[in-house]
Short mmCIF file of C-alpha atoms in Angstrom, two decimals:
data_model
loop_
_atom_site.label_atom_id
_atom_site.label_comp_id
_atom_site.label_asym_id
_atom_site.label_seq_id
_atom_site.Cartn_x
_atom_site.Cartn_y
_atom_site.Cartn_z
CA MET A 1 2.91 -46.74 -52.88
CA LEU A 2 6.40 -45.26 -52.67
CA ARG A 3 5.12 -41.89 -53.91
CA LEU A 4 2.44 -41.86 -51.19
CA ALA A 5 5.04 -42.68 -48.54
CA LEU A 6 7.32 -39.89 -49.79
CA ARG A 7 4.41 -37.45 -49.76
CA ALA A 8 3.61 -38.46 -46.16
CA VAL A 9 7.22 -37.90 -45.13
CA GLN A 10 7.17 -34.52 -46.84
CA LEU A 11 3.96 -33.57 -45.02
CA VAL A 12 5.39 -34.60 -41.65
CA THR A 13 8.62 -32.70 -42.37
CA ASP A 14 6.69 -29.57 -43.36
CA THR A 15 4.51 -29.82 -40.25
CA VAL A 16 7.52 -30.20 -37.95
CA ALA A 17 9.31 -27.28 -39.64
CA LEU A 18 6.25 -25.02 -39.33
CA ALA A 19 5.75 -26.02 -35.69
CA ALA A 20 9.42 -25.34 -34.93
CA ALA A 21 9.15 -21.93 -36.59
CA LEU A 22 6.10 -21.12 -34.48
CA VAL A 23 7.86 -22.15 -31.27
CA LEU A 24 10.89 -20.10 -32.27
CA ALA A 25 8.68 -17.08 -33.01
CA TYR A 26 6.98 -17.37 -29.62
CA GLY A 27 10.33 -17.76 -27.90
CA LEU A 28 11.79 -14.72 -29.58
CA ARG A 29 8.65 -12.66 -29.01
CA PHE A 30 8.64 -13.28 -25.26
CA ASP A 31 12.41 -13.60 -24.65
CA TRP A 32 11.97 -17.32 -23.98
CA GLU A 33 9.71 -16.62 -20.99
CA PRO A 34 6.14 -16.40 -22.34
CA PRO A 35 3.41 -15.65 -19.81
CA PRO A 36 1.25 -18.70 -18.96
CA ARG A 37 -1.75 -17.08 -20.65
CA MET A 38 0.18 -16.73 -23.91
CA VAL A 39 1.41 -20.32 -23.71
CA ALA A 40 -2.20 -21.48 -23.40
CA THR A 41 -3.24 -19.26 -26.31
CA GLY A 42 -0.34 -20.52 -28.41
CA LEU A 43 -1.22 -24.14 -27.74
CA ILE A 44 -4.82 -23.52 -28.77
CA LEU A 45 -3.90 -21.61 -31.93
CA ALA A 46 -0.94 -23.71 -33.08
CA PRO A 47 -2.93 -26.45 -34.85
CA TYR A 48 -4.99 -23.86 -36.73
CA VAL A 49 -1.96 -21.79 -37.72
CA ILE A 50 -0.01 -24.82 -38.90
CA ALA A 51 -3.02 -26.20 -40.79
CA ALA A 52 -3.61 -22.85 -42.50
CA GLN A 53 0.04 -22.64 -43.48
CA LEU A 54 0.04 -26.20 -44.86
CA ILE A 55 -3.11 -25.48 -46.88
CA ALA A 56 -1.65 -22.24 -48.23
CA LEU A 57 1.59 -23.98 -49.20
CA ALA A 58 -0.41 -26.68 -51.00
CA LEU A 59 -2.62 -24.13 -52.79
CA PHE A 60 0.45 -22.24 -53.97
CA GLY A 61 1.99 -25.49 -55.24
CA VAL A 62 5.07 -25.29 -53.05
CA HIS A 63 5.20 -29.07 -52.61
CA ARG A 64 5.87 -29.47 -56.35
CA PHE A 65 9.14 -27.53 -56.33
CA PRO A 66 12.33 -29.38 -57.13
CA TRP A 67 13.99 -28.37 -53.86
CA ARG A 68 17.40 -29.25 -55.21
CA HIS A 69 17.28 -26.09 -57.33
CA VAL A 70 15.49 -23.53 -55.17
CA GLY A 71 15.92 -19.90 -56.10
CA LEU A 72 14.40 -16.50 -55.53
CA ARG A 73 11.30 -17.36 -57.60
CA GLU A 74 10.46 -20.28 -55.31
CA ALA A 75 11.27 -18.29 -52.19
CA THR A 76 8.82 -15.57 -53.20
CA ARG A 77 6.13 -18.18 -53.75
CA VAL A 78 6.73 -19.66 -50.28
CA ALA A 79 6.62 -16.15 -48.79
CA ALA A 80 3.38 -15.40 -50.65
CA ALA A 81 1.80 -18.61 -49.38
CA LEU A 82 2.73 -17.89 -45.78
CA ALA A 83 1.63 -14.26 -46.13
CA ALA A 84 -1.75 -15.47 -47.41
CA ALA A 85 -2.14 -17.70 -44.35
CA ALA A 86 -1.15 -14.82 -42.06
CA THR A 87 -3.64 -12.53 -43.80
CA VAL A 88 -6.46 -14.95 -43.01
CA PHE A 89 -5.64 -14.75 -39.31
CA LEU A 90 -5.16 -10.98 -39.44
CA VAL A 91 -8.60 -10.51 -40.98
CA ALA A 92 -10.11 -12.89 -38.41
CA ARG A 93 -8.49 -10.97 -35.56
CA ILE A 94 -9.64 -7.56 -36.84
CA SER A 95 -13.14 -8.92 -37.44
CA ALA A 96 -13.28 -10.43 -33.96
CA GLU A 97 -12.23 -7.14 -32.36
CA HIS A 98 -14.81 -5.27 -34.43
CA LEU A 99 -17.56 -7.70 -33.48
CA GLN A 100 -16.57 -7.59 -29.83
CA ALA A 101 -16.62 -3.78 -29.82
CA THR A 102 -20.16 -3.66 -31.21
CA TYR A 103 -21.63 -5.64 -28.30
#
């Protein structure tokens, strides 16, 4: 039971950290004044982006790291997981533009 509770806390912490990173990225991208259209787009996409990142982190086994002793090897695995999640959205965006251009 304790292990399940710790895993739930870890999941919530990861979700909050990923959400904060996304908000920070949007803030920096738009100099803390995003257009209303981009705010709406960000709110729609945020759950999907965060879910994809959480899934990628789980698939890459990031949650099993002993975070007390994190080094370059673990950092590269985290970066690879997040790059994999970003690649999924990049491919989806390119595919959507291609499909839209054909109609």
